Tab-separated table of C-alpha atoms and ligand atoms in Angstrom:
chain	number	residue	atom	x	y	z
T	1	MET	CA	66.114	131.923	79.879
T	2	PRO	CA	65.911	128.269	81.211
T	3	ASN	CA	63.087	127.714	83.522
T	4	SER	CA	64.356	125.485	86.270
T	5	TYR	CA	66.570	127.024	88.932
T	6	SER	CA	69.096	124.385	88.391
T	7	ALA	CA	69.165	125.228	84.674
T	8	GLN	CA	69.472	128.980	85.416
T	9	LEU	CA	72.446	128.247	87.524
T	10	ALA	CA	74.032	126.118	84.881
T	11	ALA	CA	73.607	128.921	82.394
T	12	ARG	CA	74.975	131.557	84.783
T	13	ASP	CA	77.958	129.341	85.586
T	14	LEU	CA	78.856	128.777	82.045
T	15	ALA	CA	78.844	132.492	81.354
T	16	VAL	CA	81.548	133.343	84.088
T	17	VAL	CA	83.290	130.346	85.514
T	18	TRP	CA	86.334	128.670	83.837
T	19	HIS	CA	86.097	125.052	85.159
T	20	PRO	CA	89.320	122.944	86.040
T	21	CYS	CA	90.636	120.144	83.798
T	22	THR	CA	87.861	120.892	81.211
T	23	GLN	CA	87.562	121.866	77.616
T	24	MET	CA	84.666	124.379	78.217
T	25	HIS	CA	83.388	123.710	74.664
T	26	ASP	CA	82.347	120.274	75.768
T	27	HIS	CA	79.609	121.913	77.845
T	28	GLU	CA	77.865	122.856	74.700
T	29	THR	CA	76.568	119.375	74.807
T	30	LEU	CA	77.521	118.110	78.239
T	31	PRO	CA	75.230	119.223	81.024
T	32	MET	CA	76.794	121.260	83.924
T	33	THR	CA	75.534	119.963	87.316
T	34	PRO	CA	74.949	122.356	90.046
T	35	ILE	CA	74.913	120.871	93.529
T	36	ALA	CA	72.995	122.333	96.366
T	37	SER	CA	73.882	120.039	99.348
T	38	ALA	CA	75.657	116.800	100.156
T	39	GLN	CA	75.438	114.051	102.845
T	40	GLY	CA	77.397	110.875	103.094
T	41	ALA	CA	78.046	109.495	99.728
T	42	TRP	CA	75.420	111.554	97.934
T	43	LEU	CA	75.365	114.891	96.235
T	44	THR	CA	71.959	116.657	95.710
T	45	GLY	CA	71.011	119.147	93.038
T	46	HIS	CA	68.638	122.136	93.490
T	47	ASP	CA	65.970	119.972	91.611
T	48	GLY	CA	66.370	117.353	94.283
T	49	ARG	CA	68.261	114.892	91.846
T	50	ARG	CA	70.748	112.846	93.838
T	51	THR	CA	74.151	111.650	92.521
T	52	LEU	CA	76.412	109.025	94.163
T	53	ASP	CA	79.854	110.325	94.580
T	54	ALA	CA	81.782	107.180	93.434
T	55	VAL	CA	85.015	109.144	93.121
T	56	SER	CA	84.914	110.992	96.513
T	57	SER	CA	84.931	114.355	94.579
T	58	TRP	CA	88.503	114.000	93.219
T	59	TRP	CA	89.484	111.608	95.995
T	60	THR	CA	89.221	114.170	98.748
T	61	CYS	CA	85.972	113.243	100.618
T	62	LEU	CA	87.337	110.321	102.640
T	63	LEU	CA	84.535	109.593	105.139
T	64	GLY	CA	81.531	110.960	103.136
T	65	HIS	CA	80.219	114.479	102.860
T	66	ARG	CA	79.535	116.604	105.946
T	67	HIS	CA	80.757	114.033	108.437
T	68	PRO	CA	79.145	115.092	111.695
T	69	THR	CA	82.450	115.184	113.711
T	70	ILE	CA	84.092	117.380	111.101
T	71	VAL	CA	81.137	119.668	110.758
T	72	ALA	CA	81.025	120.023	114.526
T	73	ALA	CA	84.775	120.772	114.781
T	74	LEU	CA	84.635	123.394	112.002
T	75	LYS	CA	81.590	125.102	113.724
T	76	ASP	CA	83.440	125.127	116.935
T	77	GLN	CA	86.640	126.433	115.448
T	78	LEU	CA	84.815	129.293	113.524
T	79	ASP	CA	83.731	130.649	116.869
T	80	ARG	CA	87.300	130.827	118.082
T	81	LEU	CA	89.893	131.597	115.471
T	82	ASP	CA	89.480	131.885	111.711
T	83	HIS	CA	92.960	132.472	110.582
T	84	VAL	CA	96.350	133.751	111.653
T	85	MET	CA	99.679	133.791	109.732
T	86	LEU	CA	101.919	130.890	110.763
T	87	ALA	CA	105.184	132.866	110.659
T	88	GLY	CA	105.983	134.094	114.249
T	89	PHE	CA	102.501	132.935	115.390
T	90	THR	CA	100.998	129.618	116.029
T	91	HIS	CA	97.710	127.944	117.205
T	92	GLU	CA	96.559	124.865	118.878
T	93	PRO	CA	95.118	123.131	115.860
T	94	ALA	CA	98.336	123.492	113.868
T	95	ILE	CA	100.444	122.074	116.848
T	96	GLN	CA	98.093	119.269	117.616
T	97	LEU	CA	97.860	118.233	114.036
T	98	ALA	CA	101.554	118.152	113.507
T	99	GLU	CA	101.834	116.117	116.771
T	100	GLU	CA	99.229	113.623	115.426
T	101	LEU	CA	100.747	113.388	111.946
T	102	VAL	CA	104.198	112.581	113.523
T	103	ARG	CA	102.650	110.097	115.695
T	104	ILE	CA	100.832	108.063	112.899
T	105	ALA	CA	103.463	108.576	110.164
T	106	PRO	CA	105.150	105.393	108.735
T	107	LYS	CA	108.232	104.528	110.696
T	108	PRO	CA	111.564	103.564	109.250
T	109	SER	CA	112.306	99.813	109.199
T	110	ALA	CA	114.616	98.761	112.049
T	111	THR	CA	117.056	97.090	109.468
T	112	ARG	CA	117.506	100.236	107.315
T	113	LYS	CA	121.113	101.088	106.723
T	114	PRO	CA	121.991	104.410	105.073
T	115	ALA	CA	125.094	104.170	103.194
T	116	VAL	CA	126.854	107.255	104.455
T	117	ILE	CA	128.394	106.823	107.901
T	118	ASP	CA	127.569	110.142	109.836
T	119	PRO	CA	127.540	110.238	113.554
T	120	ALA	CA	124.504	112.604	113.466
T	121	ASP	CA	122.667	110.018	111.565
T	122	THR	CA	120.882	107.931	114.062
T	123	ASP	CA	117.681	105.795	113.781
T	124	THR	CA	115.593	108.564	115.249
T	125	SER	CA	117.099	111.290	112.867
T	126	ARG	CA	115.500	109.296	110.037
T	127	THR	CA	112.064	109.366	111.458
T	128	LEU	CA	109.460	111.721	110.279
T	129	THR	CA	109.290	114.325	113.045
T	130	ARG	CA	108.816	117.699	111.371
T	131	VAL	CA	105.637	119.013	109.528
T	132	PHE	CA	105.642	121.873	107.016
T	133	TYR	CA	102.200	123.024	106.045
T	134	ALA	CA	100.867	124.164	102.598
T	135	ASP	CA	97.474	124.449	101.188
T	136	ASN	CA	97.036	121.973	98.289
T	137	GLY	CA	98.774	118.732	96.896
T	138	SER	CA	100.749	120.530	94.195
T	139	SER	CA	102.194	122.940	96.658
T	140	ALA	CA	103.232	120.135	99.108
T	141	VAL	CA	105.083	118.604	96.110
T	142	GLU	CA	106.819	121.892	95.487
T	143	VAL	CA	107.850	122.106	99.107
T	144	ALA	CA	109.217	118.670	99.125
T	145	LEU	CA	111.193	119.040	95.920
T	146	LYS	CA	112.533	122.492	97.060
T	147	LEU	CA	113.477	121.007	100.530
T	148	SER	CA	115.316	118.077	98.976
T	149	PHE	CA	117.369	120.333	96.597
T	150	HIS	CA	118.003	122.906	99.332
T	151	TYR	CA	119.123	120.225	101.798
T	152	TRP	CA	121.849	119.179	99.477
T	153	ARG	CA	122.809	122.642	98.767
T	154	ASN	CA	123.107	123.187	102.496
T	155	CYS	CA	125.260	120.168	102.875
T	156	GLY	CA	127.683	121.582	100.157
T	157	ARG	CA	126.276	119.369	97.451
T	158	GLY	CA	124.812	122.104	95.130
T	159	GLU	CA	125.690	119.870	92.034
T	160	ARG	CA	122.552	117.834	92.960
T	161	THR	CA	119.897	119.560	90.887
T	162	ARG	CA	117.885	116.696	89.333
T	163	PHE	CA	115.003	114.474	90.310
T	164	ILE	CA	113.952	111.056	89.278
T	165	ALA	CA	110.293	110.374	88.744
T	166	LEU	CA	108.489	107.357	87.389
T	167	THR	CA	106.800	107.022	83.964
T	168	GLY	CA	103.078	107.367	84.338
T	169	GLY	CA	103.235	109.239	87.632
T	170	TYR	CA	101.347	112.401	88.536
T	171	HIS	CA	102.154	114.952	91.211
T	172	GLY	CA	100.246	118.036	90.419
T	173	GLU	CA	99.851	121.007	88.040
T	174	THR	CA	102.129	123.699	89.252
T	175	LEU	CA	105.307	123.920	87.180
T	176	GLY	CA	107.602	121.989	89.668
T	177	ALA	CA	104.958	119.287	90.277
T	178	LEU	CA	104.125	119.073	86.624
T	179	SER	CA	107.795	118.540	85.923
T	180	VAL	CA	107.859	115.330	87.834
T	181	THR	CA	104.562	114.268	86.224
T	182	ASP	CA	104.583	111.960	83.226
T	183	VAL	CA	101.007	112.259	81.921
T	184	ALA	CA	101.231	113.687	78.424
T	185	LEU	CA	97.801	115.179	78.441
T	186	TYR	CA	98.722	117.557	81.191
T	187	ARG	CA	102.458	117.804	80.688
T	188	GLU	CA	103.308	118.126	77.044
T	189	THR	CA	101.909	121.630	76.315
T	190	TYR	CA	103.992	123.063	79.108
T	191	SER	CA	107.210	120.969	78.649
T	192	PRO	CA	109.339	123.856	77.441
T	193	LEU	CA	108.687	125.469	80.774
T	194	LEU	CA	109.578	122.525	82.910
T	195	LEU	CA	112.475	121.041	84.779
T	196	ALA	CA	114.073	117.962	83.132
T	197	PRO	CA	113.815	115.044	85.482
T	198	ILE	CA	115.007	111.521	84.641
T	199	PHE	CA	112.061	109.331	84.249
T	200	ALA	CA	112.625	105.714	85.432
T	201	PRO	CA	110.212	103.014	84.208
T	202	SER	CA	107.115	102.370	86.396
T	203	PRO	CA	106.709	99.094	88.126
T	204	ASP	CA	103.031	99.242	86.810
T	205	ALA	CA	102.031	95.516	86.803
T	206	TYR	CA	99.709	96.165	83.845
T	207	GLU	CA	102.626	97.221	81.550
T	208	GLY	CA	104.531	94.038	82.788
T	209	GLU	CA	105.793	91.470	80.409
T	210	PRO	CA	103.223	88.694	79.393
T	211	GLY	CA	103.055	86.157	82.235
T	212	GLU	CA	105.194	88.317	84.635
T	213	SER	CA	103.896	88.591	88.134
T	214	ALA	CA	103.631	92.067	89.799
T	215	ALA	CA	106.422	91.043	92.094
T	216	ASP	CA	108.723	89.983	89.187
T	217	CYS	CA	107.889	93.218	87.428
T	218	ALA	CA	108.947	95.148	90.554
T	219	VAL	CA	112.303	93.259	90.615
T	220	ARG	CA	112.934	93.967	86.894
T	221	ARG	CA	112.065	97.649	87.380
T	222	LEU	CA	114.350	97.962	90.323
T	223	GLY	CA	117.200	96.578	88.283
T	224	GLU	CA	116.475	99.306	85.705
T	225	LEU	CA	116.444	101.928	88.438
T	226	ARG	CA	119.771	100.785	89.788
T	227	SER	CA	121.467	101.427	86.437
T	228	ILE	CA	119.883	104.820	86.265
T	229	LEU	CA	121.276	105.514	89.812
T	230	GLU	CA	124.710	104.240	88.828
T	231	ARG	CA	124.837	106.940	86.198
T	232	HIS	CA	122.837	109.853	87.745
T	233	ALA	CA	122.890	109.551	91.601
T	234	HIS	CA	125.728	112.141	91.819
T	235	GLU	CA	123.443	114.859	90.266
T	236	THR	CA	120.106	113.596	91.886
T	237	CYS	CA	118.349	115.162	94.876
T	238	ALA	CA	115.419	112.775	95.214
T	239	ILE	CA	113.139	110.203	93.689
T	240	ILE	CA	109.474	110.802	93.844
T	241	ILE	CA	106.759	108.060	93.822
T	242	GLU	CA	103.165	107.561	94.291
T	243	PRO	CA	103.225	104.481	96.539
T	244	LEU	CA	101.271	101.483	95.330
T	245	VAL	CA	98.865	103.270	93.012
T	246	GLN	CA	99.732	105.848	90.232
T	247	CYS	CA	96.338	107.392	90.429
T	248	ALA	CA	95.792	110.152	87.777
T	249	GLY	CA	98.054	108.173	85.382
T	250	GLY	CA	95.218	105.643	85.075
T	251	MET	CA	95.050	103.755	88.678
T	252	ARG	CA	98.076	101.662	87.656
T	253	MET	CA	99.171	99.475	90.630
T	254	HIS	CA	102.390	97.930	91.666
T	255	ASP	CA	103.824	95.401	94.012
T	256	ALA	CA	104.597	96.654	97.579
T	257	SER	CA	108.032	95.000	97.340
T	258	TYR	CA	109.021	97.763	94.854
T	259	LEU	CA	108.781	100.221	97.683
T	260	THR	CA	111.068	98.145	99.957
T	261	GLY	CA	113.568	97.877	97.110
T	262	LEU	CA	113.279	101.572	96.268
T	263	ARG	CA	114.030	102.530	99.903
T	264	ALA	CA	117.146	100.276	99.979
T	265	LEU	CA	118.374	101.817	96.606
T	266	CYS	CA	117.864	105.362	97.896
T	267	ASP	CA	119.978	104.476	100.956
T	268	GLU	CA	122.630	102.701	98.982
T	269	PHE	CA	122.898	105.661	96.521
T	270	ASP	CA	122.360	108.315	99.247
T	271	ILE	CA	119.324	110.238	97.717
T	272	HIS	CA	116.089	111.281	99.215
T	273	LEU	CA	112.864	109.308	98.718
T	274	ILE	CA	109.716	111.479	98.442
T	275	ALA	CA	106.410	109.523	98.886
T	276	ASP	CA	103.461	111.319	97.367
T	277	GLU	CA	100.456	109.904	99.353
T	278	ILE	CA	98.255	112.883	98.505
T	279	ALA	CA	95.836	110.495	96.881
T	280	VAL	CA	96.655	107.180	98.522
T	281	GLY	CA	97.042	108.236	102.166
T	282	PHE	CA	94.631	107.748	105.117
T	283	GLY	CA	93.490	104.270	104.500
T	284	ARG	CA	92.792	104.311	100.825
T	285	THR	CA	95.050	101.308	100.057
T	286	GLY	CA	94.127	99.220	103.105
T	287	THR	CA	96.713	100.597	105.455
T	288	LEU	CA	96.760	103.984	107.001
T	289	PHE	CA	99.723	104.897	104.661
T	290	ALA	CA	100.690	103.007	101.454
T	291	CYS	CA	104.355	103.065	102.459
T	292	GLU	CA	103.507	100.737	105.430
T	293	GLN	CA	102.930	97.948	102.889
T	294	GLY	CA	106.491	98.128	101.818
T	295	GLY	CA	107.650	98.540	105.455
T	296	ILE	CA	109.340	101.793	104.689
T	297	ALA	CA	109.492	105.406	105.755
T	298	PRO	CA	110.290	108.055	103.140
T	299	ASP	CA	112.470	111.205	103.760
T	300	PHE	CA	109.554	113.447	102.655
T	301	LEU	CA	105.787	112.403	102.928
T	302	CYS	CA	103.405	114.647	100.966
T	303	LEU	CA	99.827	114.569	102.352
T	304	SER	CA	96.577	116.506	101.139
T	305	LYS	CA	93.154	115.610	99.696
T	306	GLY	CA	91.622	113.320	102.352
T	307	LEU	CA	93.698	115.091	105.106
T	308	THR	CA	90.622	117.241	105.834
T	309	GLY	CA	88.091	114.719	104.955
T	310	GLY	CA	87.447	116.756	101.786
T	311	THR	CA	86.218	119.824	103.473
T	312	LEU	CA	88.944	122.445	103.178
T	313	PRO	CA	92.269	122.762	101.369
T	314	LEU	CA	95.336	121.790	103.319
T	315	SER	CA	98.448	119.928	102.642
T	316	ALA	CA	101.511	118.860	104.820
T	317	VAL	CA	105.039	117.671	104.091
T	318	LEU	CA	106.573	115.532	106.802
T	319	THR	CA	110.319	115.279	107.015
T	320	THR	CA	113.043	114.078	109.326
T	321	ALA	CA	115.272	115.608	112.000
T	322	HIS	CA	118.139	114.815	109.619
T	323	VAL	CA	116.737	117.025	106.938
T	324	PHE	CA	115.600	119.814	109.403
T	325	ASP	CA	118.980	119.961	111.084
T	326	ALA	CA	120.692	120.906	107.692
T	327	PHE	CA	118.636	124.216	107.659
T	328	TYR	CA	118.977	124.984	111.428
T	329	ALA	CA	121.724	127.657	111.771
T	330	GLU	CA	122.359	131.282	112.532
T	331	TYR	CA	120.103	133.475	110.132
T	332	SER	CA	123.318	134.988	108.558
T	333	ALA	CA	124.317	131.387	107.360
T	334	GLY	CA	121.613	131.795	104.757
T	335	LYS	CA	120.306	128.315	105.293
T	336	ALA	CA	116.694	128.996	106.128
T	337	PHE	CA	113.727	127.522	104.108
T	338	LEU	CA	111.970	130.878	103.233
T	339	HIS	CA	109.016	129.289	101.341
T	340	SER	CA	105.487	130.398	102.307
T	341	HIS	CA	101.886	130.333	101.343
T	342	SER	CA	99.422	132.886	102.898
T	343	TYR	CA	97.103	130.210	104.263
T	344	THR	CA	99.795	127.907	105.622
T	345	GLY	CA	98.356	125.905	108.525
T	346	ASN	CA	94.929	127.559	108.376
T	347	PRO	CA	93.220	126.816	111.775
T	348	LEU	CA	89.879	125.767	110.285
T	349	ALA	CA	91.505	123.315	107.844
T	350	CYS	CA	93.717	121.982	110.784
T	351	ARG	CA	90.622	121.421	112.903
T	352	ALA	CA	89.054	119.607	109.968
T	353	ALA	CA	92.134	117.392	109.655
T	354	LEU	CA	92.209	116.690	113.365
T	355	ALA	CA	88.525	115.717	113.204
T	356	THR	CA	89.223	113.315	110.267
T	357	LEU	CA	92.113	111.751	112.098
T	358	SER	CA	90.122	111.239	115.149
T	359	VAL	CA	87.439	109.274	113.225
T	360	LEU	CA	90.200	107.178	111.633
T	361	ARG	CA	91.712	106.670	115.209
T	362	ASP	CA	88.513	106.024	117.178
T	363	GLU	CA	86.407	104.034	114.717
T	364	PRO	CA	87.153	100.705	113.038
T	365	VAL	CA	87.352	102.464	109.586
T	366	LEU	CA	90.117	100.341	108.135
T	367	GLU	CA	88.283	97.012	109.291
T	368	ARG	CA	85.048	98.297	107.600
T	369	ASN	CA	86.954	99.163	104.511
T	370	ARG	CA	88.238	95.663	104.316
T	371	VAL	CA	84.585	94.303	104.154
T	372	LEU	CA	83.687	96.868	101.654
T	373	SER	CA	86.755	96.237	99.496
T	374	ALA	CA	86.008	92.564	99.488
T	375	HIS	CA	82.385	93.322	98.402
T	376	LEU	CA	83.648	95.570	95.684
T	377	ALA	CA	86.089	92.971	94.368
T	378	ALA	CA	83.291	90.226	94.320
T	379	LYS	CA	81.069	92.606	92.201
T	380	LEU	CA	83.837	93.461	89.800
T	381	ALA	CA	85.132	89.892	89.379
T	382	PRO	CA	82.725	88.845	86.498
T	383	LEU	CA	84.066	91.867	84.445
T	384	ILE	CA	87.357	89.924	83.905
T	385	ASP	CA	85.352	88.042	81.141
T	386	HIS	CA	84.070	91.320	79.501
T	387	PRO	CA	85.302	91.437	75.890
T	388	ASN	CA	86.354	95.104	76.384
T	389	VAL	CA	87.873	94.917	79.723
T	390	ALA	CA	91.597	93.985	79.686
T	391	ASP	CA	92.237	94.188	83.484
T	392	VAL	CA	90.305	94.463	86.729
T	393	ARG	CA	92.531	95.699	89.475
T	394	GLN	CA	92.125	96.730	92.965
T	395	THR	CA	94.203	97.989	95.926
T	396	GLY	CA	91.983	98.546	99.073
T	397	MET	CA	89.291	101.185	98.215
T	398	ILE	CA	90.537	101.925	94.772
T	399	ALA	CA	89.441	99.684	91.764
T	400	ALA	CA	89.871	100.146	88.148
T	401	LEU	CA	88.762	98.604	84.955
T	402	GLU	CA	90.971	99.083	81.841
T	403	LEU	CA	88.824	99.376	78.714
T	404	VAL	CA	90.260	98.061	75.452
T	405	ARG	CA	89.303	97.789	71.842
T	406	ASP	CA	91.032	94.397	71.446
T	407	LYS	CA	91.356	92.319	74.529
T	408	GLU	CA	93.779	89.794	73.001
T	409	MET	CA	96.205	92.433	71.853
T	410	ARG	CA	95.429	94.714	74.860
T	411	ALA	CA	95.027	97.441	72.254
T	412	PRO	CA	93.441	100.596	73.759
T	413	PHE	CA	90.545	102.578	72.244
T	414	PRO	CA	92.090	105.582	70.440
T	415	ALA	CA	92.131	108.456	73.016
T	416	ALA	CA	90.343	110.767	70.471
T	417	GLU	CA	87.129	108.465	70.731
T	418	ARG	CA	86.722	109.579	74.288
T	419	ARG	CA	85.033	106.256	75.461
T	420	GLY	CA	85.398	107.194	79.146
T	421	LEU	CA	83.462	110.453	78.550
T	422	ARG	CA	80.521	108.129	77.345
T	423	VAL	CA	80.667	106.305	80.732
T	424	TYR	CA	80.736	109.527	82.506
T	425	ARG	CA	77.681	110.845	80.654
T	426	HIS	CA	75.771	107.521	81.188
T	427	GLY	CA	76.647	107.790	84.919
T	428	LEU	CA	75.248	111.261	85.204
T	429	GLU	CA	71.979	110.270	83.621
T	430	ARG	CA	71.837	107.329	86.050
T	431	GLY	CA	72.829	109.394	89.107
T	432	VAL	CA	76.373	108.018	89.680
T	433	LEU	CA	79.470	110.303	89.427
T	434	LEU	CA	81.975	108.198	87.660
T	435	ARG	CA	84.825	110.301	86.016
T	436	PRO	CA	86.989	107.931	84.021
T	437	LEU	CA	90.731	108.610	83.300
T	438	GLY	CA	90.708	108.165	79.524
T	439	ASN	CA	90.020	104.487	79.063
T	440	VAL	CA	90.188	103.628	82.691
T	441	VAL	CA	86.854	103.429	84.620
T	442	TYR	CA	87.668	103.555	88.322
T	443	PHE	CA	85.995	103.591	91.755
T	444	MET	CA	87.301	105.525	94.642
T	445	PRO	CA	84.198	105.837	96.902
T	446	PRO	CA	83.937	107.558	100.275
T	447	TYR	CA	84.460	105.013	103.077
T	448	CYS	CA	80.768	105.511	104.335
T	449	ILE	CA	79.512	103.880	101.003
T	450	THR	CA	77.149	100.902	101.766
T	451	PRO	CA	77.204	97.489	100.000
T	452	ASP	CA	73.977	98.444	98.192
T	453	GLU	CA	75.489	101.735	96.981
T	454	ILE	CA	78.539	99.679	95.753
T	455	ASP	CA	76.208	97.475	93.749
T	456	LEU	CA	74.601	100.479	92.269
T	457	MET	CA	77.917	102.025	91.385
T	458	VAL	CA	79.172	98.870	89.674
T	459	GLU	CA	75.766	98.291	87.892
T	460	VAL	CA	75.732	101.716	86.494
T	461	ALA	CA	79.398	101.346	85.421
T	462	ILE	CA	78.680	98.084	83.503
T	463	GLU	CA	75.807	99.749	81.724
T	464	GLY	CA	77.993	102.702	80.853
T	465	ILE	CA	80.740	100.408	79.580
T	466	ALA	CA	78.210	98.726	77.298
T	467	ALA	CA	76.988	102.053	76.030
T	468	ALA	CA	80.671	103.221	75.401
T	469	THR	CA	81.838	100.082	73.662
T	470	LYS	CA	79.059	99.290	71.418
M	1	PMP	N1	99.730	114.223	93.825
M	1	PMP	C1	98.838	113.407	93.588
M	1	PMP	C2	99.216	111.907	93.780
M	1	PMP	C3	97.585	113.630	93.159
M	1	PMP	O1	96.699	112.640	92.974
M	1	PMP	C4	97.294	115.022	93.175
M	1	PMP	C5	95.925	115.573	92.670
M	1	PMP	N2	95.071	114.733	91.976
M	1	PMP	C6	98.250	116.008	93.392
M	1	PMP	C7	99.525	115.479	93.779
M	1	PMP	C8	97.950	117.450	93.259
M	1	PMP	O2	97.064	117.883	94.293
M	1	PMP	P1	96.280	119.110	94.140
M	1	PMP	O3	95.191	118.950	92.962
M	1	PMP	O4	95.666	119.417	95.460
M	1	PMP	O5	97.216	120.279	93.709
């Protein structure tokens, strides 16, 4: 039996827990890290060892661990109401949170012109004014896909059964969300079980033509999307996108003009736009929502992860009165959306979200992030000359380095070599949680990170890259 308490916990864990996104066999050589407590940007083990959470624990822990405003709200809520089902019953936190989300949601551009002339289709009917809760990101995506399909069916357009998704996109692991995901590592095995979406080429600037700007790449990709829509719009419910950054697909970034053009195409061809801001929402990209940078509002906005500041699972899908009205009828019309999850709108999770939004509203978080992002950019700039780094990219508080075998040819290291895992191991040894996505080393720290902690994070990543590429 291992002697330290930490080692004992690791051994007990490996005997009974099946970990997410993990080949458990790896843990024959890779240490399991039990965590006893956390504060701010730091995780602490039972042995007192501290680890800097440079990836905000899978991008959830927006403001840092155990933010005092969120902790106080949760303690208060626990003394009042733990949970109540949300069908037929309601509570203040769910109502207030929906009001607040509607208030801060991206607004449609004043110049937007839907193609279909419909007297019920006013400017306000296309504003995000309705909130449907679920309890994790994938479930939010399922809700948005089902709502879009069901909207068209309720409108007598049941022939619309397909979705368009972007290559390299990621929307979750449940079967519907996985269907519109294009990351082979997660999707390929299950492909016989999945819906068959139409994949449109991503505006990912890294995959652009040599010498092409991100904006030019966006224009070219919009042209390709137009021809897909000319062929498929009649059978399409919606297009789904991760605005500005395709995160799990390797932190691939695109120009904001793609969003503007995408909104216009969705209007022209009369299909829904689903914005999955599960990873990029709440200030991550420099604006409260990534859609704002394209000056657009989607028909469905999926939110989760940072929504509760990383304390409790919760997700929300915002949609318009225009969509809501297509479901609103006598029960006998059979138009209701009968989807549910047991923990829909859990009061504790809603209070955590309200506390998170209050910090974003009352403190100059985005201004502080601008300073931190600039500091991070300056620290990463020298890596442009690194012989094994083909790209250094950043959008707000997300930065990524593309490791390659051959910089000239942009030839990646073979996935089987698992170079990123070597960076991960090195980070653990040095007390920094970096969890590369294949050959992409990325940083997505909590907003409470300090410039000194950014320096440490980057220094350890550089050492890790040296160890992984030698
Ligand atoms: N969409 C995006 C953009 C995500 O990054 C994720 C999670 N990484 C999901 C959906 C799925 O969220 P969850 O893991 O909570 O199911």
